[in-house]
Amino acid sequence: MCSSLSDQKEAARELRLLTRTMPSVRALFGESSDAIPKLLCPLSLGRVDSHPDLQEDLITTILNLSIHDNNKQLVAENPLAIPLLIESLKSGTIETRSNAAAALFTLSGPDSNKISIGKAGALKPLIDLLEEGHTLAMKDAASAIFNLCIILENKGRAVHEGAVRVILKKIMDGILVDELLAILAMLATHQKAVEDMKELGAVGCLLSIIREGSSERNKENCAAILYTICLNDRTTWREIRDEENANHTISKLAENGTSRARRKANGILERLDRAALLLHTA
């Protein structure tokens, strides 16, 4: 595709359409070792958005190609593909940025790709894209963050890049609550995430979702996060105990929640009872 700009744009538009509508075309790319380099040829690192329409068509074509399982490794192993996708998270049309996030989500299926995408620095721009709040892009960014954070080292990267603050703010604003609670539940196994949650007032937010929410999965994730917080930070016990005394929030969940939610809720209650016993006998 390294020809005149007008030819590149016309070819990119056609490839975007063909790879969206024809699985056979997606499969053909996997049969040629130089197909991906030729596709990426018009995009240059550092000025990827010089021609936003061309960028959008090519990034979307990468997304379409990555749907085909045999292409995931082929695309990810190209030295330009992931850096160009990461750069396209930061600049370009909102559709380009959203599709770059969606492509990273799709490519992150294999664990080896999760590792390479995380090492390449994808999490910070994904978190930034989530924080910006474009409706079109937030869900794709959240999906990519979730998939990447299945790998332990990416959890640490996400936490250190400020994921907890951004995610909690969105949850408190009622945005993508289901998806973001699932991410927060994964991140909660990281000690700094627990510290961030305590500092940012997560306990009260999580308790209110259990008390007032209707989604059993969300209540389950809240209970899992609170259980982890209880294990790691005794200073939160009083707030949880006050909520329990006032509304029986945790004991109700221990009776009526999903099996995992009941297990976590009972674990929290045991912690609170143990704390009360220690206080009484001290």
Short mmCIF file of C-alpha atoms in Angstrom, two decimals:
data_model
loop_
_atom_site.label_atom_id
_atom_site.label_comp_id
_atom_site.label_asym_id
_atom_site.label_seq_id
_atom_site.Cartn_x
_atom_site.Cartn_y
_atom_site.Cartn_z
CA MET A 1 0.00 0.00 0.00
CA CYS A 2 3.02 2.34 -0.17
CA SER A 3 1.81 4.26 -3.25
CA SER A 4 0.17 7.65 -3.81
CA LEU A 5 -1.93 9.02 -0.97
CA SER A 6 -5.16 8.90 -2.96
CA ASP A 7 -4.49 5.28 -3.94
CA GLN A 8 -3.71 4.42 -0.32
CA LYS A 9 -6.95 5.97 0.89
CA GLU A 10 -9.02 4.20 -1.73
CA ALA A 11 -7.37 0.85 -1.00
CA ALA A 12 -7.76 1.34 2.76
CA ARG A 13 -11.49 2.04 2.42
CA GLU A 14 -11.94 -1.06 0.29
CA LEU A 15 -9.93 -3.27 2.66
CA ARG A 16 -11.92 -2.00 5.62
CA LEU A 17 -15.15 -3.02 3.91
CA LEU A 18 -13.87 -6.37 2.64
CA THR A 19 -12.37 -7.44 5.96
CA ARG A 20 -15.56 -6.49 7.76
CA THR A 21 -17.90 -8.40 5.48
CA MET A 22 -15.83 -11.33 4.18
CA PRO A 23 -14.21 -13.81 6.58
CA SER A 24 -12.34 -15.33 3.62
CA VAL A 25 -10.49 -12.06 3.10
CA ARG A 26 -9.53 -11.97 6.78
CA ALA A 27 -8.18 -15.51 6.45
CA LEU A 28 -6.17 -14.62 3.34
CA PHE A 29 -4.09 -12.12 5.31
CA GLY A 30 -2.85 -14.94 7.52
CA GLU A 31 -1.47 -16.78 4.51
CA SER A 32 0.96 -14.04 3.49
CA SER A 33 3.93 -13.02 5.62
CA ASP A 34 4.15 -9.55 4.10
CA ALA A 35 0.43 -8.66 4.10
CA ILE A 36 0.44 -6.94 7.51
CA PRO A 37 3.64 -4.91 6.86
CA LYS A 38 2.18 -3.71 3.56
CA LEU A 39 -1.09 -2.79 5.25
CA LEU A 40 0.71 -0.74 7.91
CA CYS A 41 3.11 0.90 5.47
CA PRO A 42 1.13 4.18 5.14
CA LEU A 43 1.12 4.75 8.92
CA SER A 44 4.23 6.15 10.58
CA LEU A 45 4.94 6.18 14.30
CA GLY A 46 4.92 9.72 15.63
CA ARG A 47 2.54 11.02 12.98
CA VAL A 48 -0.02 8.27 12.77
CA ASP A 49 -2.90 10.77 12.54
CA SER A 50 -1.47 12.85 9.69
CA HIS A 51 -4.40 11.66 7.58
CA PRO A 52 -7.21 10.80 10.02
CA ASP A 53 -9.45 9.12 7.44
CA LEU A 54 -6.63 6.84 6.27
CA GLN A 55 -5.68 6.08 9.87
CA GLU A 56 -9.28 5.21 10.75
CA ASP A 57 -9.67 2.84 7.82
CA LEU A 58 -6.37 1.04 8.45
CA ILE A 59 -6.83 0.73 12.23
CA THR A 60 -10.34 -0.59 11.65
CA THR A 61 -8.96 -3.07 9.13
CA ILE A 62 -6.52 -4.30 11.79
CA LEU A 63 -9.49 -4.73 14.12
CA ASN A 64 -11.35 -6.71 11.47
CA LEU A 65 -8.33 -8.90 10.77
CA SER A 66 -7.76 -9.60 14.46
CA ILE A 67 -11.18 -11.24 14.71
CA HIS A 68 -9.73 -14.20 12.79
CA ASP A 69 -7.96 -16.39 15.35
CA ASN A 70 -5.06 -17.28 13.08
CA ASN A 71 -4.27 -13.60 12.61
CA LYS A 72 -3.93 -12.67 16.28
CA GLN A 73 -0.33 -13.79 16.62
CA LEU A 74 0.57 -12.61 13.13
CA VAL A 75 -0.62 -9.07 13.85
CA ALA A 76 0.80 -8.91 17.38
CA GLU A 77 4.24 -10.10 16.27
CA ASN A 78 4.56 -7.38 13.66
CA PRO A 79 6.87 -4.78 15.26
CA LEU A 80 4.69 -1.86 14.13
CA ALA A 81 1.19 -3.16 14.81
CA ILE A 82 0.88 -2.82 18.59
CA PRO A 83 2.81 0.50 18.77
CA LEU A 84 0.56 1.93 16.03
CA LEU A 85 -2.56 0.74 17.84
CA ILE A 86 -1.32 2.29 21.09
CA GLU A 87 -0.55 5.58 19.34
CA SER A 88 -4.00 5.46 17.78
CA LEU A 89 -5.55 5.26 21.26
CA LYS A 90 -4.17 8.75 21.85
CA SER A 91 -4.91 10.54 18.58
CA GLY A 92 -7.26 10.31 15.64
CA THR A 93 -11.03 10.28 15.29
CA ILE A 94 -12.97 8.88 18.22
CA GLU A 95 -13.90 5.91 16.03
CA THR A 96 -10.21 5.29 15.35
CA ARG A 97 -9.39 5.42 19.04
CA SER A 98 -12.31 3.18 19.93
CA ASN A 99 -11.40 0.66 17.24
CA ALA A 100 -7.76 0.69 18.35
CA ALA A 101 -8.96 -0.28 21.84
CA ALA A 102 -11.24 -2.95 20.37
CA ALA A 103 -8.33 -4.32 18.32
CA LEU A 104 -6.14 -4.54 21.43
CA PHE A 105 -8.96 -6.34 23.22
CA THR A 106 -9.30 -8.85 20.40
CA LEU A 107 -5.55 -9.33 20.01
CA SER A 108 -5.14 -9.86 23.75
CA GLY A 109 -6.80 -13.27 23.64
CA PRO A 110 -3.53 -15.27 23.77
CA ASP A 111 -1.59 -14.80 27.01
CA SER A 112 1.61 -14.09 25.10
CA ASN A 113 -0.14 -11.16 23.44
CA LYS A 114 -1.44 -9.89 26.78
CA ILE A 115 2.16 -9.76 27.97
CA SER A 116 3.53 -8.01 24.88
CA ILE A 117 0.66 -5.49 24.75
CA GLY A 118 1.13 -4.67 28.43
CA LYS A 119 4.89 -4.29 28.05
CA ALA A 120 4.38 -2.02 25.06
CA GLY A 121 2.57 0.50 27.28
CA ALA A 122 -1.07 0.06 26.27
CA LEU A 123 -2.64 0.36 29.71
CA LYS A 124 -2.03 4.06 30.35
CA PRO A 125 -3.67 5.27 27.10
CA LEU A 126 -6.50 2.77 27.59
CA ILE A 127 -7.12 4.16 31.09
CA ASP A 128 -6.94 7.71 29.70
CA LEU A 129 -9.45 6.81 27.00
CA LEU A 130 -11.78 5.37 29.62
CA GLU A 131 -11.42 8.50 31.73
CA GLU A 132 -12.23 10.83 28.83
CA GLY A 133 -15.71 9.37 28.78
CA HIS A 134 -16.57 9.10 25.09
CA THR A 135 -19.52 6.73 24.98
CA LEU A 136 -18.24 5.01 21.85
CA ALA A 137 -14.79 4.35 23.30
CA MET A 138 -15.31 3.63 27.00
CA LYS A 139 -16.68 0.12 26.61
CA ASP A 140 -13.92 -0.91 24.20
CA ALA A 141 -11.28 0.53 26.52
CA ALA A 142 -12.81 -1.24 29.54
CA SER A 143 -12.94 -4.56 27.67
CA ALA A 144 -9.28 -4.27 26.71
CA ILE A 145 -8.24 -3.35 30.26
CA PHE A 146 -10.18 -6.31 31.65
CA ASN A 147 -8.58 -8.77 29.26
CA LEU A 148 -5.07 -7.43 29.79
CA CYS A 149 -5.40 -7.51 33.57
CA ILE A 150 -5.98 -11.23 33.62
CA ILE A 151 -2.17 -11.35 33.56
CA LEU A 152 -0.63 -10.53 36.96
CA GLU A 153 2.00 -8.08 35.76
CA ASN A 154 -0.61 -6.08 33.88
CA LYS A 155 -2.65 -5.70 37.06
CA GLY A 156 0.33 -3.97 38.62
CA ARG A 157 0.79 -1.78 35.57
CA ALA A 158 -2.87 -0.76 35.58
CA VAL A 159 -2.87 0.04 39.29
CA HIS A 160 0.30 2.12 39.03
CA GLU A 161 -1.16 4.00 36.05
CA GLY A 162 -4.12 5.15 38.15
CA ALA A 163 -6.77 2.67 37.06
CA VAL A 164 -8.44 2.48 40.48
CA ARG A 165 -9.11 6.22 40.63
CA VAL A 166 -10.56 6.34 37.11
CA ILE A 167 -12.66 3.20 37.55
CA LEU A 168 -14.07 4.24 40.92
CA LYS A 169 -15.03 7.67 39.61
CA LYS A 170 -16.94 6.07 36.73
CA ILE A 171 -18.67 3.61 39.06
CA MET A 172 -19.65 6.41 41.44
CA ASP A 173 -21.08 8.27 38.44
CA GLY A 174 -23.08 5.18 37.45
CA ILE A 175 -21.12 4.60 34.23
CA LEU A 176 -20.32 1.06 32.98
CA VAL A 177 -20.82 -0.21 36.52
CA ASP A 178 -21.04 -3.89 35.56
CA GLU A 179 -17.87 -3.91 33.48
CA LEU A 180 -15.83 -1.72 35.79
CA LEU A 181 -16.72 -3.62 38.96
CA ALA A 182 -15.43 -6.76 37.26
CA ILE A 183 -12.11 -5.01 36.58
CA LEU A 184 -11.96 -3.62 40.11
CA ALA A 185 -12.51 -7.10 41.53
CA MET A 186 -9.47 -8.32 39.59
CA LEU A 187 -7.31 -5.37 40.62
CA ALA A 188 -8.28 -5.77 44.29
CA THR A 189 -5.75 -8.57 44.68
CA HIS A 190 -3.00 -5.94 44.33
CA GLN A 191 -2.02 -4.28 47.61
CA LYS A 192 -1.72 -0.79 46.13
CA ALA A 193 -5.21 -1.14 44.67
CA VAL A 194 -6.55 -1.82 48.18
CA GLU A 195 -4.73 1.26 49.47
CA ASP A 196 -6.10 3.37 46.61
CA MET A 197 -9.64 2.13 47.20
CA LYS A 198 -9.51 2.95 50.89
CA GLU A 199 -8.16 6.43 50.17
CA LEU A 200 -10.79 7.09 47.49
CA GLY A 201 -13.79 6.04 49.58
CA ALA A 202 -14.52 2.78 47.80
CA VAL A 203 -15.93 0.97 50.83
CA GLY A 204 -18.99 3.19 51.14
CA CYS A 205 -19.59 3.04 47.39
CA LEU A 206 -19.40 -0.75 47.32
CA LEU A 207 -21.68 -1.11 50.32
CA SER A 208 -24.27 1.15 48.71
CA ILE A 209 -24.24 -0.97 45.53
CA ILE A 210 -24.86 -4.11 47.60
CA ARG A 211 -27.60 -2.35 49.58
CA GLU A 212 -29.38 -0.60 46.73
CA GLY A 213 -28.38 -2.39 43.52
CA SER A 214 -30.35 -5.01 41.62
CA SER A 215 -27.56 -6.85 39.80
CA GLU A 216 -26.52 -10.04 41.57
CA ARG A 217 -23.22 -10.11 39.67
CA ASN A 218 -22.41 -6.58 40.80
CA LYS A 219 -23.21 -7.43 44.41
CA GLU A 220 -20.99 -10.48 44.09
CA ASN A 221 -18.08 -8.41 42.78
CA CYS A 222 -18.60 -5.82 45.51
CA ALA A 223 -18.53 -8.54 48.16
CA ALA A 224 -15.36 -10.01 46.67
CA ILE A 225 -13.66 -6.62 46.70
CA LEU A 226 -14.79 -5.85 50.26
CA TYR A 227 -13.59 -9.25 51.43
CA THR A 228 -10.14 -8.57 49.99
CA ILE A 229 -10.11 -5.11 51.56
CA CYS A 230 -11.05 -6.64 54.92
CA LEU A 231 -8.15 -9.07 54.68
CA ASN A 232 -5.67 -6.32 53.93
CA ASP A 233 -6.87 -3.28 55.84
CA ARG A 234 -8.39 -3.51 59.31
CA THR A 235 -9.13 0.21 59.37
CA THR A 236 -12.12 -0.38 57.09
CA TRP A 237 -13.81 -2.80 59.50
CA ARG A 238 -15.59 -0.08 61.47
CA GLU A 239 -17.24 1.39 58.37
CA ILE A 240 -18.45 -2.04 57.30
CA ARG A 241 -19.63 -2.83 60.85
CA ASP A 242 -21.57 0.46 61.03
CA GLU A 243 -23.28 -0.38 57.73
CA GLU A 244 -24.09 -3.86 58.95
CA ASN A 245 -25.52 -2.56 62.21
CA ALA A 246 -27.64 0.02 60.41
CA ASN A 247 -28.89 -1.97 57.41
CA HIS A 248 -27.74 -5.61 57.76
CA THR A 249 -26.31 -5.21 54.28
CA ILE A 250 -23.72 -7.97 54.50
CA SER A 251 -25.87 -10.46 56.40
CA LYS A 252 -28.68 -10.04 53.85
CA LEU A 253 -26.21 -10.79 51.08
CA ALA A 254 -24.96 -13.82 53.03
CA GLU A 255 -28.52 -15.16 52.96
CA ASN A 256 -29.72 -14.16 49.50
CA GLY A 257 -26.73 -13.62 47.22
CA THR A 258 -25.10 -15.87 44.66
CA SER A 259 -23.03 -18.73 46.06
CA ARG A 260 -19.83 -16.72 45.65
CA ALA A 261 -21.43 -13.60 47.14
CA ARG A 262 -22.68 -15.61 50.13
CA ARG A 263 -19.23 -17.08 50.66
CA LYS A 264 -17.55 -13.67 50.56
CA ALA A 265 -20.23 -12.06 52.73
CA ASN A 266 -19.86 -14.78 55.35
CA GLY A 267 -16.11 -14.26 55.25
CA ILE A 268 -16.61 -10.56 55.92
CA LEU A 269 -18.99 -11.28 58.80
CA GLU A 270 -16.49 -13.70 60.32
CA ARG A 271 -13.84 -10.99 60.18
CA LEU A 272 -16.16 -8.50 61.84
CA ASP A 273 -17.12 -10.99 64.55
CA ARG A 274 -13.49 -11.81 65.20
CA ALA A 275 -12.65 -8.12 65.44
CA ALA A 276 -15.52 -7.56 67.89
CA LEU A 277 -14.36 -10.49 70.01
CA LEU A 278 -10.79 -9.22 70.10
CA LEU A 279 -12.01 -5.78 71.09
CA HIS A 280 -14.24 -7.23 73.80
CA THR A 281 -11.48 -9.37 75.31
CA ALA A 282 -8.74 -6.77 75.02
#
